[in-house]
Short mmCIF file of C-alpha atoms and ligand atoms in Angstrom, two decimals:
data_model
loop_
_atom_site.label_atom_id
_atom_site.label_comp_id
_atom_site.label_asym_id
_atom_site.label_seq_id
_atom_site.Cartn_x
_atom_site.Cartn_y
_atom_site.Cartn_z
CA UNK A 1181 -3.86 -11.83 -23.37
CA UNK A 1182 -4.92 -14.09 -20.51
CA UNK A 1183 -3.39 -14.06 -17.08
CA UNK A 1184 -2.51 -17.20 -15.18
CA UNK A 1185 -2.72 -16.74 -11.44
CA UNK A 1186 -0.41 -19.19 -9.71
CA UNK A 1187 -2.08 -19.34 -6.32
CA UNK A 1188 0.60 -21.16 -4.34
CA UNK A 1189 3.29 -18.83 -5.59
CA UNK A 1190 1.18 -15.66 -5.43
CA UNK A 1191 2.09 -14.71 -9.00
CA UNK A 1192 0.01 -13.43 -11.91
CA UNK A 1193 1.63 -14.13 -15.27
CA UNK A 1194 0.51 -12.66 -18.57
CA UNK A 1195 0.74 -15.02 -21.55
CA UNK A 1196 -0.47 -15.32 -25.12
CA UNK A 1197 -3.54 -17.43 -25.88
CA UNK A 1198 -2.41 -20.98 -26.59
CA UNK A 1199 0.46 -20.98 -24.12
CA UNK A 1200 1.24 -24.41 -22.70
CA UNK A 1201 0.71 -24.25 -18.95
CA UNK A 1202 3.70 -26.46 -18.11
CA UNK A 1203 6.04 -24.42 -20.26
CA UNK A 1204 4.75 -21.19 -18.74
CA UNK A 1205 5.29 -22.41 -15.18
CA UNK A 1206 8.80 -23.63 -15.94
CA UNK A 1207 9.70 -20.45 -17.84
CA UNK A 1208 8.63 -18.48 -14.78
CA UNK A 1209 10.84 -20.60 -12.56
CA UNK A 1210 7.92 -22.04 -10.62
CA UNK A 1211 8.10 -25.43 -8.95
CA UNK A 1212 5.59 -27.43 -10.91
CA UNK A 1213 6.68 -30.86 -9.80
CA UNK A 1214 6.58 -32.73 -6.54
CA UNK A 1215 9.47 -34.95 -5.53
CA UNK A 1216 8.65 -37.73 -8.01
CA UNK A 1217 8.44 -35.29 -10.92
CA UNK A 1218 11.64 -33.56 -9.90
CA UNK A 1219 13.46 -36.88 -9.88
CA UNK A 1220 12.18 -37.68 -13.34
CA UNK A 1221 9.40 -36.49 -15.58
CA UNK A 1222 8.43 -37.14 -19.17
CA UNK A 1223 9.27 -33.65 -20.36
CA UNK A 1224 5.72 -32.81 -21.24
CA UNK A 1225 4.58 -35.91 -23.11
CA UNK A 1226 1.64 -36.67 -20.81
CA UNK A 1227 3.11 -39.95 -19.61
CA UNK A 1228 4.56 -39.42 -16.14
CA UNK A 1229 1.48 -37.92 -14.45
CA UNK A 1230 3.50 -35.60 -12.25
CA UNK A 1231 2.62 -32.13 -13.54
CA UNK A 1232 -0.71 -31.80 -11.75
CA UNK A 1233 -2.40 -28.46 -11.37
CA UNK A 1234 -5.83 -27.76 -9.94
CA UNK A 1235 -8.02 -25.15 -11.59
CA UNK A 1236 -9.43 -23.13 -8.68
CA UNK A 1237 -11.02 -20.28 -10.64
CA UNK A 1238 -11.45 -19.39 -14.26
CA UNK A 1239 -13.08 -16.88 -16.53
CA UNK A 1240 -15.82 -18.18 -18.75
CA UNK A 1241 -15.69 -21.82 -17.66
CA UNK A 1242 -13.25 -22.87 -20.35
CA UNK A 1243 -10.05 -21.09 -19.49
CA UNK A 1244 -7.96 -24.07 -20.50
CA UNK A 1245 -8.38 -26.28 -23.53
CA UNK A 1246 -10.54 -29.33 -22.82
CA UNK A 1247 -8.99 -32.40 -21.26
CA UNK A 1248 -7.10 -34.44 -23.80
CA UNK A 1249 -7.67 -38.16 -24.24
CA UNK A 1250 -4.38 -38.68 -22.39
CA UNK A 1251 -5.75 -36.73 -19.43
CA UNK A 1252 -9.05 -38.60 -19.55
CA UNK A 1253 -7.09 -41.79 -19.20
CA UNK A 1254 -4.46 -40.65 -16.70
CA UNK A 1255 -6.72 -38.57 -14.44
CA UNK A 1256 -9.55 -41.08 -14.10
CA UNK A 1257 -9.21 -41.28 -10.33
CA UNK A 1258 -8.31 -37.66 -9.71
CA UNK A 1259 -10.58 -34.71 -8.96
CA UNK A 1260 -12.35 -33.20 -11.95
CA UNK A 1261 -10.57 -29.87 -11.48
CA UNK A 1262 -7.13 -31.43 -11.83
CA UNK A 1263 -5.24 -31.14 -15.08
CA UNK A 1264 -1.90 -32.18 -16.44
CA UNK A 1265 -0.15 -28.88 -17.04
CA UNK A 1266 1.70 -30.28 -20.04
CA UNK A 1267 -1.59 -31.02 -21.80
CA UNK A 1268 -3.38 -27.74 -21.07
CA UNK A 1269 -3.26 -24.64 -23.22
CA UNK A 1270 -4.36 -21.30 -21.80
CA UNK A 1271 -7.39 -19.71 -23.46
CA UNK A 1272 -8.67 -17.32 -20.78
CA UNK A 1273 -7.49 -16.03 -17.44
CA UNK A 1274 -7.32 -18.80 -14.89
CA UNK A 1275 -6.17 -19.44 -11.33
CA UNK A 1276 -4.34 -22.68 -10.71
CA UNK A 1277 -2.80 -24.43 -7.74
CA UNK A 1278 0.43 -26.21 -8.61
CA UNK A 1279 1.15 -29.52 -6.90
CA UNK A 1280 -2.39 -29.88 -5.49
CA UNK A 1281 -1.36 -33.28 -4.13
CA UNK A 1282 1.01 -31.57 -1.69
CA UNK A 1283 -0.23 -29.48 1.21
CA UNK A 1284 -3.48 -28.40 -0.36
CA UNK A 1285 -5.07 -27.75 3.04
CA UNK A 1286 -2.32 -25.27 3.87
CA UNK A 1287 -3.27 -23.37 0.71
CA UNK A 1288 -6.97 -23.06 1.62
CA UNK A 1289 -6.74 -19.37 2.47
CA UNK A 1290 -4.84 -18.57 -0.72
CA UNK A 1291 -7.36 -20.56 -2.77
CA UNK A 1292 -10.29 -18.73 -1.17
CA UNK A 1293 -8.63 -15.39 -1.80
CA UNK A 1294 -7.98 -16.31 -5.44
CA UNK A 1295 -11.61 -17.33 -5.85
CA UNK A 1296 -12.90 -14.11 -4.28
CA UNK A 1297 -10.65 -11.80 -6.26
CA UNK A 1298 -11.95 -11.51 -9.82
CA UNK A 1299 -9.54 -12.68 -12.45
CA UNK A 1300 -8.42 -9.89 -14.72
CA UNK A 1301 -9.92 -9.80 -18.17
CA UNK A 1302 -6.48 -10.42 -19.48
CA UNK A 1303 -5.83 -6.94 -20.66
CA UNK A 1304 -3.31 -4.86 -18.89
CA UNK A 1305 -2.61 -1.30 -19.86
CA UNK A 1306 0.37 -0.76 -22.07
CA UNK A 1307 3.20 1.05 -20.36
CA UNK A 1308 2.92 4.75 -20.99
CA UNK A 1309 6.01 6.72 -21.95
CA UNK A 1310 7.35 8.87 -19.18
CA UNK A 1311 6.45 12.51 -19.63
CA UNK A 1312 8.83 15.16 -18.51
CA UNK A 1313 6.55 17.63 -16.73
CA UNK A 1314 8.80 20.55 -17.63
CA UNK A 1315 8.49 19.75 -21.34
CA UNK A 1316 4.70 19.47 -21.46
CA UNK A 1317 3.22 22.14 -23.69
CA UNK A 1318 6.45 23.03 -25.38
CA UNK A 1319 6.71 22.58 -29.12
CA UNK A 1320 9.18 20.10 -30.59
CA UNK A 1321 11.07 23.04 -32.09
CA UNK A 1322 11.53 24.55 -28.67
CA UNK A 1323 12.75 21.16 -27.41
CA UNK A 1324 15.35 21.04 -30.19
CA UNK A 1325 16.66 24.40 -29.12
CA UNK A 1326 17.40 23.12 -25.61
S1 LIG B 1314 5.17 -33.64 -17.71
FE1 LIG B 1314 4.78 -35.78 -17.69
S2 LIG B 1314 2.62 -35.88 -17.69
FE2 LIG B 1314 3.04 -33.77 -17.79
#
């Protein structure tokens, strides 16, 4: 599963392939919207142009699904790395800056750090069951007798 690194918030979030980036951010309680979006947004329909994220690093060059026709139209005058979170589905691990229109310069160090630190391959080890050191080597029958 891919990992989305939210640079501004300093959070790595594991998600299934195909996860909608807007829904992931909101489910994690992250502030995706600036003031205008907080006052009113389209709920993910691609119409309000307030759910900007900037892709600052990605694995494989296509970590998010390609820009939709809505994004092509709405992001004409925005930087190429900007996306509408509601239109983007996660395919690979990616680092994004939420609200790139607000205080991006103040995030320069965090962006550089995110770009230097390799994105995880998207696989994290499964949690291992806790092993009681005193029980190691004992047969199940012996355990039953305890
Ligand atoms: S939520 Fe309105 S354009 Fe994304």
